[in-house]
CSV table of C-alpha atoms and ligand atoms in Angstrom, one decimal:
chain,number,residue,atom,x,y,z
A,1,MET,CA,33.6,131.9,103.9
A,2,SER,CA,36.9,130.4,105.1
A,3,GLY,CA,38.1,133.8,106.2
A,4,TYR,CA,40.0,136.8,105.2
A,5,SER,CA,41.9,139.1,107.5
A,6,HIS,CA,44.5,141.8,107.7
A,7,GLU,CA,47.7,140.8,109.4
A,8,PRO,CA,50.7,142.8,110.4
A,9,TRP,CA,53.6,142.6,107.9
A,10,ARG,CA,57.0,142.1,109.3
A,11,GLU,CA,58.0,145.7,108.6
A,12,GLY,CA,54.9,147.1,110.3
A,13,LYS,CA,53.0,147.4,107.0
A,14,GLU,CA,49.6,145.7,106.6
A,15,VAL,CA,49.3,142.9,104.1
A,16,VAL,CA,45.9,142.1,102.7
A,17,LYS,CA,45.2,138.4,102.3
A,18,ILE,CA,43.2,137.3,99.3
A,19,PRO,CA,39.7,136.3,100.4
A,20,SER,CA,39.3,132.5,100.2
A,21,PHE,CA,36.0,130.6,100.0
A,22,ALA,CA,34.8,127.0,99.9
A,23,ALA,CA,33.0,125.9,96.7
A,24,ASP,CA,29.7,125.9,98.5
A,25,ALA,CA,30.1,129.4,100.0
A,26,ASP,CA,27.3,131.9,99.9
A,27,GLU,CA,27.6,133.7,96.6
A,28,THR,CA,26.7,137.1,98.1
A,29,GLU,CA,29.8,136.8,100.4
A,30,ILE,CA,32.0,135.9,97.4
A,31,HIS,CA,30.6,138.9,95.5
A,32,ASP,CA,31.0,141.3,98.4
A,33,ALA,CA,34.6,140.3,98.9
A,34,LEU,CA,35.4,140.5,95.2
A,35,GLY,CA,33.9,144.0,95.0
A,36,GLU,CA,35.9,145.2,98.1
A,37,PHE,CA,39.3,143.5,97.5
A,38,GLY,CA,39.1,143.1,93.8
A,39,CYS,CA,40.1,139.4,94.0
A,40,VAL,CA,38.9,136.1,95.6
A,41,VAL,CA,39.8,132.4,95.5
A,42,VAL,CA,37.1,129.7,95.4
A,43,ASN,CA,38.6,126.4,96.4
A,44,ASP,CA,38.2,122.9,95.0
A,45,LEU,CA,35.8,123.6,92.1
A,46,LEU,CA,37.4,121.5,89.4
A,47,ALA,CA,37.9,117.7,89.8
A,48,SER,CA,41.2,116.2,89.0
A,49,THR,CA,39.7,114.1,86.2
A,50,LYS,CA,38.5,117.3,84.5
A,51,ARG,CA,42.0,118.9,85.0
A,52,ASP,CA,43.5,115.8,83.3
A,53,ASP,CA,41.1,116.1,80.4
A,54,ILE,CA,42.0,119.8,79.9
A,55,VAL,CA,45.7,118.9,80.0
A,56,ALA,CA,45.2,116.1,77.5
A,57,GLU,CA,43.0,118.2,75.1
A,58,LEU,CA,45.6,121.0,75.1
A,59,HIS,CA,48.7,118.8,75.1
A,60,GLN,CA,49.5,119.0,71.4
A,61,ALA,CA,49.0,122.8,71.2
A,62,MET,CA,51.1,123.4,74.4
A,63,GLN,CA,53.9,121.2,73.3
A,64,SER,CA,54.1,122.9,69.9
A,65,THR,CA,54.5,126.3,71.5
A,66,LYS,CA,58.0,127.7,71.2
A,67,VAL,CA,59.4,128.4,74.7
A,68,ILE,CA,61.6,131.5,74.6
A,69,GLN,CA,64.7,130.9,76.7
A,70,ASP,CA,66.4,134.3,76.2
A,71,ASP,CA,63.9,136.5,78.0
A,72,ASP,CA,63.5,140.1,76.9
A,73,PRO,CA,62.6,142.0,80.1
A,74,LYS,CA,60.8,144.6,77.9
A,75,GLU,CA,58.4,142.0,76.6
A,76,PHE,CA,54.9,141.8,78.1
A,77,TYR,CA,55.0,138.0,78.2
A,78,PRO,CA,58.0,136.7,80.1
A,79,GLY,CA,60.3,134.0,78.5
A,80,ARG,CA,60.2,130.4,79.8
A,81,THR,CA,56.4,130.4,79.6
A,82,ARG,CA,53.9,128.7,77.3
A,83,ARG,CA,50.7,130.4,76.2
A,84,VAL,CA,48.0,128.8,74.0
A,85,SER,CA,44.7,130.6,73.2
A,86,ALA,CA,41.6,129.7,71.1
A,87,LEU,CA,40.5,127.4,73.9
A,88,LEU,CA,36.9,127.4,72.9
A,89,SER,CA,38.0,125.5,69.8
A,90,ARG,CA,40.5,123.3,71.5
A,91,SER,CA,38.9,121.9,74.6
A,92,ASP,CA,35.4,120.4,75.2
A,93,THR,CA,36.1,120.4,78.9
A,94,ILE,CA,36.7,124.1,79.0
A,95,THR,CA,33.6,124.9,76.9
A,96,ASP,CA,31.3,122.4,78.8
A,97,THR,CA,32.6,123.0,82.3
A,98,LEU,CA,34.6,126.2,82.9
A,99,VAL,CA,32.8,128.6,80.6
A,100,VAL,CA,29.4,127.7,81.9
A,101,ASP,CA,30.5,127.3,85.6
A,102,PRO,CA,27.6,128.7,87.7
A,103,ILE,CA,29.9,130.7,90.1
A,104,THR,CA,31.5,132.3,87.2
A,105,GLN,CA,28.2,133.2,85.6
A,106,GLY,CA,27.1,134.7,89.0
A,107,VAL,CA,30.2,136.8,89.1
A,108,CYS,CA,29.6,138.1,85.5
A,109,GLU,CA,26.0,138.8,86.2
A,110,LYS,CA,26.8,140.7,89.4
A,111,PHE,CA,29.7,142.8,88.0
A,112,LEU,CA,29.1,143.1,84.2
A,113,LEU,CA,25.4,143.3,83.7
A,114,PRO,CA,25.0,146.7,85.6
A,115,ASN,CA,27.3,148.2,82.9
A,116,GLY,CA,25.9,146.2,80.0
A,117,GLU,CA,22.4,145.0,80.6
A,118,PHE,CA,22.1,143.1,77.2
A,119,GLY,CA,24.8,140.6,78.1
A,120,TYR,CA,28.5,139.8,78.6
A,121,GLN,CA,30.9,137.8,76.5
A,122,ILE,CA,34.2,135.9,76.7
A,123,HIS,CA,37.0,138.4,76.4
A,124,VAL,CA,40.1,136.2,76.2
A,125,THR,CA,40.9,132.5,76.7
A,126,ALA,CA,44.4,131.1,77.3
A,127,ALA,CA,46.2,128.3,78.9
A,128,LEU,CA,49.3,129.6,80.7
A,129,GLU,CA,52.3,127.6,81.8
A,130,VAL,CA,55.0,129.4,83.8
A,131,GLY,CA,58.2,127.4,83.6
A,132,PRO,CA,61.3,127.2,85.9
A,133,GLY,CA,63.3,130.4,85.7
A,134,ALA,CA,60.5,132.6,84.4
A,135,ARG,CA,60.6,136.2,85.7
A,136,GLU,CA,57.7,138.2,87.1
A,137,GLN,CA,55.3,139.7,84.5
A,138,THR,CA,54.8,143.5,84.6
A,139,LEU,CA,51.7,144.4,86.7
A,140,HIS,CA,48.8,145.4,84.5
A,141,ARG,CA,45.0,145.7,84.4
A,142,GLU,CA,42.8,143.6,82.1
A,143,GLU,CA,41.0,146.8,81.2
A,144,ASP,CA,44.2,148.7,80.1
A,145,SER,CA,43.0,148.7,76.5
A,146,PHE,CA,40.0,150.9,77.4
A,147,THR,CA,42.0,154.1,77.8
A,148,PHE,CA,38.9,156.2,77.0
A,149,PHE,CA,37.9,155.8,80.7
A,150,PRO,CA,40.1,157.3,83.4
A,151,LEU,CA,41.0,155.2,86.4
A,152,PRO,CA,39.2,153.9,88.3
A,153,ARG,CA,37.2,152.6,85.3
A,154,PRO,CA,33.7,151.3,85.4
A,155,ASN,CA,33.7,147.5,85.7
A,156,LEU,CA,34.1,146.3,82.1
A,157,ILE,CA,35.9,142.9,82.7
A,158,VAL,CA,36.0,140.2,85.2
A,159,ALA,CA,38.8,137.6,85.0
A,160,SER,CA,39.2,134.0,86.2
A,161,MET,CA,42.3,131.8,86.5
A,162,TRP,CA,41.6,128.1,87.0
A,163,ALA,CA,44.5,126.3,88.7
A,164,ILE,CA,45.3,123.1,86.8
A,165,THR,CA,48.4,122.6,89.0
A,166,ASP,CA,48.9,124.0,92.5
A,167,PHE,CA,49.7,127.7,92.4
A,168,ARG,CA,52.5,128.4,94.9
A,169,ALA,CA,54.6,131.4,95.8
A,170,ASP,CA,57.7,129.7,94.3
A,171,ASN,CA,56.2,128.4,91.0
A,172,GLY,CA,54.6,131.6,89.7
A,173,ALA,CA,51.3,132.0,91.5
A,174,THR,CA,49.5,135.2,90.1
A,175,LEU,CA,50.6,138.4,91.7
A,176,LEU,CA,47.7,140.7,92.8
A,177,VAL,CA,47.3,144.1,94.4
A,178,PRO,CA,44.1,143.8,96.4
A,179,GLY,CA,42.1,147.0,96.3
A,180,SER,CA,43.9,148.5,93.3
A,181,HIS,CA,40.7,148.2,91.1
A,182,LEU,CA,39.5,151.3,93.1
A,183,TRP,CA,42.7,153.3,92.7
A,184,THR,CA,43.2,156.4,90.5
A,185,GLY,CA,45.9,156.4,87.8
A,186,GLU,CA,48.5,158.3,89.9
A,187,ARG,CA,48.9,155.5,92.6
A,188,GLU,CA,51.5,152.8,92.1
A,189,ALA,CA,51.7,149.6,94.0
A,190,GLU,CA,54.3,149.4,96.7
A,191,PRO,CA,56.0,146.0,97.3
A,192,HIS,CA,54.2,145.3,100.5
A,193,GLU,CA,50.8,145.7,98.7
A,194,ILE,CA,51.5,142.8,96.2
A,195,VAL,CA,50.3,139.4,97.3
A,196,GLN,CA,50.3,136.0,95.5
A,197,ALA,CA,47.3,133.9,94.8
A,198,GLU,CA,48.5,130.6,96.3
A,199,MET,CA,45.8,128.0,95.7
A,200,THR,CA,45.5,124.3,95.2
A,201,ALA,CA,44.9,122.6,91.9
A,202,GLY,CA,41.2,122.8,91.1
A,203,SER,CA,40.6,126.2,92.7
A,204,VAL,CA,39.7,129.3,90.8
A,205,LEU,CA,40.9,132.9,91.3
A,206,PHE,CA,38.5,135.7,90.2
A,207,TRP,CA,39.7,139.3,89.9
A,208,MET,CA,38.2,142.5,88.7
A,209,GLY,CA,39.3,143.9,85.3
A,210,GLY,CA,40.7,147.0,87.1
A,211,LEU,CA,42.9,145.1,89.5
A,212,LEU,CA,46.7,145.3,89.1
A,213,HIS,CA,48.1,141.7,88.6
A,214,GLY,CA,50.6,139.7,86.7
A,215,ALA,CA,52.2,136.2,86.6
A,216,GLY,CA,54.7,135.5,89.4
A,217,ALA,CA,58.3,134.5,89.0
A,218,ASN,CA,59.0,130.7,89.0
A,219,THR,CA,62.0,129.8,91.1
A,220,SER,CA,60.9,126.2,91.4
A,221,ARG,CA,61.7,123.2,89.2
A,222,ASP,CA,58.1,122.6,88.0
A,223,TRP,CA,55.7,124.3,85.7
A,224,ARG,CA,52.7,126.2,86.9
A,225,TYR,CA,49.7,125.6,84.7
A,226,GLY,CA,46.6,127.8,84.7
A,227,VAL,CA,43.6,128.5,82.4
A,228,ILE,CA,42.6,132.1,82.2
A,229,LEU,CA,39.1,133.0,81.0
A,230,THR,CA,38.1,136.7,81.1
A,231,TYR,CA,34.7,138.1,80.4
A,232,SER,CA,33.7,141.6,79.2
A,233,VAL,CA,30.5,143.7,78.9
A,234,GLY,CA,28.9,142.8,75.5
A,235,TRP,CA,29.4,146.2,73.9
A,236,VAL,CA,33.2,146.3,73.8
A,237,ARG,CA,35.6,144.7,71.3
A,238,GLN,CA,36.8,141.3,72.6
A,239,GLU,CA,40.5,141.0,73.2
A,240,GLU,CA,40.5,137.6,71.5
A,241,ASN,CA,38.8,137.5,68.1
A,242,GLN,CA,36.3,134.6,68.6
A,243,TYR,CA,34.9,135.0,65.1
A,244,LEU,CA,38.3,133.9,63.8
A,245,ASP,CA,39.3,131.6,66.6
A,246,VAL,CA,36.1,129.6,66.5
A,247,PRO,CA,35.6,128.2,63.0
A,248,GLN,CA,32.1,127.4,61.6
A,249,GLU,CA,32.5,123.6,62.1
A,250,ARG,CA,33.3,124.1,65.8
A,251,LEU,CA,30.6,126.7,66.2
A,252,ALA,CA,28.0,124.2,64.9
A,253,ILE,CA,28.6,121.8,67.8
A,254,LEU,CA,28.8,124.3,70.6
A,255,SER,CA,25.7,124.7,72.9
A,256,HIS,CA,23.6,127.9,72.5
A,257,GLU,CA,24.7,128.9,76.0
A,258,VAL,CA,28.4,128.7,75.0
A,259,LYS,CA,27.9,130.5,71.7
A,260,LYS,CA,26.1,133.3,73.5
A,261,ILE,CA,28.9,133.7,76.0
A,262,ALA,CA,31.4,133.5,73.2
A,263,GLY,CA,29.9,136.6,71.7
A,264,PHE,CA,27.9,135.1,68.8
A,265,ASP,CA,24.6,136.6,69.9
A,266,MET,CA,23.7,140.2,69.1
A,267,TYR,CA,24.1,142.8,71.8
A,268,ARG,CA,21.0,144.9,71.2
A,269,GLY,CA,21.6,146.3,67.7
A,270,LEU,CA,25.3,145.3,67.6
A,271,GLY,CA,26.6,142.3,65.6
A,272,PHE,CA,24.0,141.8,62.9
A,273,TYR,CA,25.0,139.8,59.8
A,274,ASP,CA,23.6,138.4,56.6
A,275,PRO,CA,23.3,134.6,56.8
A,276,SER,CA,23.0,134.3,53.0
A,277,VAL,CA,26.7,135.1,52.6
A,278,SER,CA,28.2,132.9,55.4
B,1,AKG,O1,49.6,133.9,84.5
B,1,AKG,C1,49.2,134.6,85.4
B,1,AKG,O2,49.2,134.4,86.6
B,1,AKG,C2,48.6,136.0,84.9
B,1,AKG,C3,48.7,136.1,83.5
B,1,AKG,C4,48.3,137.5,83.0
B,1,AKG,O3,47.9,138.3,83.7
B,1,AKG,C5,48.4,137.7,81.5
B,1,AKG,O4,48.9,136.9,80.8
B,1,AKG,O5,47.9,138.8,81.1
């Protein structure tokens, strides 16, 4: 592990740094830090050629996205951003490299299988560009739809953000509140508890579904580009409807492993269908 530490904040408060690991770090150390802090960065996992391929594969969809200039501060998604989903249908590099990434699979096995022993699934896929002038996104938890469970919830989701460009404090690196995946509902984040996931292109940020987070503001001149892939226990409704976002022709050429992770296998008795009508 390349190290994590507590350091004194300039007003005497403690700021928790995001644990940061080399790509060949011991997975148990990564898991321990993720469980404790709720977030970790693993550096230099995705080669620049793969990043270029992803950008090329998503280029048309990204460019046809309407960028809202007049930001409505009440909207969940800030203006001056681009967001494209259905990535399992749009990018071979994402299905063949990111979705099946062994460190990601290890994180899912560690944190999701204990609460859903028959498997986990993709929850949402999106490419996210944060443009110059974009405001901060409201802090939220990936598990906010599961209101049935009081906070802190059982682990139902783990999230990953692949940095396609550098993530810097000034270009909208993801805001995180380390430790907040263990908080009760009454506690709110104070400014000194919010940190940014600065990381170089090719790195990946993992965070727990109960962790407060959001996109940072972009005060720079360039666009911050990330790919978010989240995973949930196999018995909950997926945030993104893969049965509609992955058409039959695309499904036919995906590997069994990707189809399974995408949620096309049964979870125990859930998800049966009649092949004679499809
Ligand atoms: O773009 C980011 O850094 C975070 C995005 C996010 O949390 C979301 O869109 O729900």
